[in-house]
Amino acid sequence: AEHQHARYNPLRDDWVLVSAHRVKRPWKGQLEKPPPEDVPRWDPNNPLCPGATRANGEVNPQYEGTFVFPNDFPALQPDAPEPGDSDHPLFRAAAARGVCKVMCFHPWSDLTLPLMSLAEIRAVIDTWAELAAELGASYPWVQIFENKGAMMGCSNPHPHCQVWASSFLPNEARLENRTQRQHLSQHGVPMLLEYAEQEARRKERLVVENTDWLVVVPYWATWPYQTLLLPRRHVCRLQDLRNGERDSLASIIQRLLIKYDNLFEVSFPYSMGWHGAPTGPYLEEDCGHWQLHAHYYPPLLRSATVRKFMVGYEMLAQAQRDLTPEQAAERLRSLPEVHYKQRAK
């Protein structure tokens, strides 16, 4: 808690430098603008709102729940041509095809996940699972991710996420595939199933838990208030979740995100994403080494305006953090589970 040390991340096969004493240093760097609190519930000029016109001229339906549509500016397209042959091993290229979709969580722009009802969050989970199964029938990887807040690159405050399906395994997926396979081979148990059991017993990094799920600040966390959402049962993919597990997932997501918002009493920015066993051709293979999980990477460090920057040493050497995961978990764990906006009312 007082002295710098390095911690090993078995999921990524790398290390993070923990320098807890540095959190005491005075901050003279950049201050961020808090997110706006006056987002209109409906704006005809917002392309994600019901009835609004998007950049390609299409008009959104008057949707009342979740709404999924093809990304108007996709990073991946299904019909991209093959790259030319390489004339040198240092100049290689490979085909990259796929589809990109946008998923709106709710018709209201001023509502984020922690302020939605459990039934509304459950509808989001069901749509995630449907997309994972639909796109995963043909694509090896389906990445569901949410960038929340301008600080994390989100350009639209409307509650939404993105779903990118690719013809290849991205870097993080390939890395987690290798490390989890090695762990099962060496220890006879899926890595993150064993890890969840250990964290449930130790409790020092536990943030919230219920019958089916737990959220921890991982022992190897890089971001200040990074968390890892884990099922207690061995589950490979999002679409494999049982009915009751989806209900309890809605509950634990709401509880976690309320704590995040309550930390600095601000709509907490983050990037999150689901990682599960590969799909497409991998559906015919044994993927028992995989355990479904979700990563949450929030940038805020000291307040609503002071963020952690991944620059300098982090970019050129290795990841570094300024408070221990145990300190971060204790602070999150102690926060109330009633949203600060609802307490004010």
Short mmCIF file of N, CA and C in Angstrom, two decimals, residues 225 259-268 300-306 331 335 340:
data_model
loop_
_atom_site.label_atom_id
_atom_site.label_comp_id
_atom_site.label_asym_id
_atom_site.label_seq_id
_atom_site.Cartn_x
_atom_site.Cartn_y
_atom_site.Cartn_z
N TYR A 225 -9.93 3.07 -11.40
CA TYR A 225 -11.10 2.37 -10.86
C TYR A 225 -11.60 1.31 -11.84
N LYS A 259 -22.54 3.08 -8.31
CA LYS A 259 -21.35 3.37 -7.51
C LYS A 259 -20.37 4.24 -8.29
N TYR A 260 -20.18 3.91 -9.56
CA TYR A 260 -19.30 4.74 -10.38
C TYR A 260 -19.78 6.19 -10.40
N ASP A 261 -21.06 6.40 -10.68
CA ASP A 261 -21.58 7.77 -10.72
C ASP A 261 -21.46 8.45 -9.36
N ASN A 262 -21.66 7.70 -8.29
CA ASN A 262 -21.61 8.28 -6.95
C ASN A 262 -20.20 8.64 -6.50
N LEU A 263 -19.18 8.05 -7.13
CA LEU A 263 -17.81 8.28 -6.69
C LEU A 263 -17.46 9.76 -6.70
N PHE A 264 -17.72 10.43 -7.80
CA PHE A 264 -17.44 11.86 -7.90
C PHE A 264 -18.70 12.66 -8.21
N GLU A 265 -19.87 12.00 -8.05
CA GLU A 265 -21.17 12.62 -8.32
C GLU A 265 -21.19 13.26 -9.71
N VAL A 266 -20.89 12.40 -10.69
CA VAL A 266 -20.86 12.82 -12.08
C VAL A 266 -21.22 11.59 -12.92
N SER A 267 -21.75 11.81 -14.10
CA SER A 267 -22.00 10.69 -15.01
C SER A 267 -20.65 10.13 -15.43
N PHE A 268 -20.29 8.99 -14.86
CA PHE A 268 -18.92 8.47 -14.88
C PHE A 268 -18.53 7.97 -16.28
N LEU A 300 -11.17 8.41 -14.74
CA LEU A 300 -11.09 9.39 -13.67
C LEU A 300 -10.23 8.89 -12.52
N LEU A 301 -9.39 9.78 -11.98
CA LEU A 301 -8.42 9.41 -10.95
C LEU A 301 -8.72 10.03 -9.60
N ARG A 302 -8.86 11.35 -9.54
CA ARG A 302 -9.00 12.04 -8.25
C ARG A 302 -10.34 12.74 -8.08
N SER A 303 -10.93 13.14 -9.18
CA SER A 303 -12.17 13.92 -9.13
C SER A 303 -12.84 13.82 -10.48
N ALA A 304 -13.93 14.56 -10.63
CA ALA A 304 -14.65 14.57 -11.91
C ALA A 304 -13.85 15.26 -13.00
N THR A 305 -12.78 15.96 -12.64
CA THR A 305 -12.03 16.73 -13.63
C THR A 305 -10.57 16.28 -13.78
N VAL A 306 -10.11 15.34 -12.96
CA VAL A 306 -8.72 14.87 -13.05
C VAL A 306 -8.72 13.42 -13.51
N ARG A 331 -12.87 2.00 -1.76
CA ARG A 331 -13.61 3.24 -1.95
C ARG A 331 -14.91 2.99 -2.71
N LEU A 335 -19.35 3.04 -1.24
CA LEU A 335 -20.29 4.03 -1.76
C LEU A 335 -21.73 3.52 -1.68
N TYR A 340 -26.90 9.34 -6.82
CA TYR A 340 -26.88 10.66 -6.21
C TYR A 340 -27.99 11.57 -6.75
#
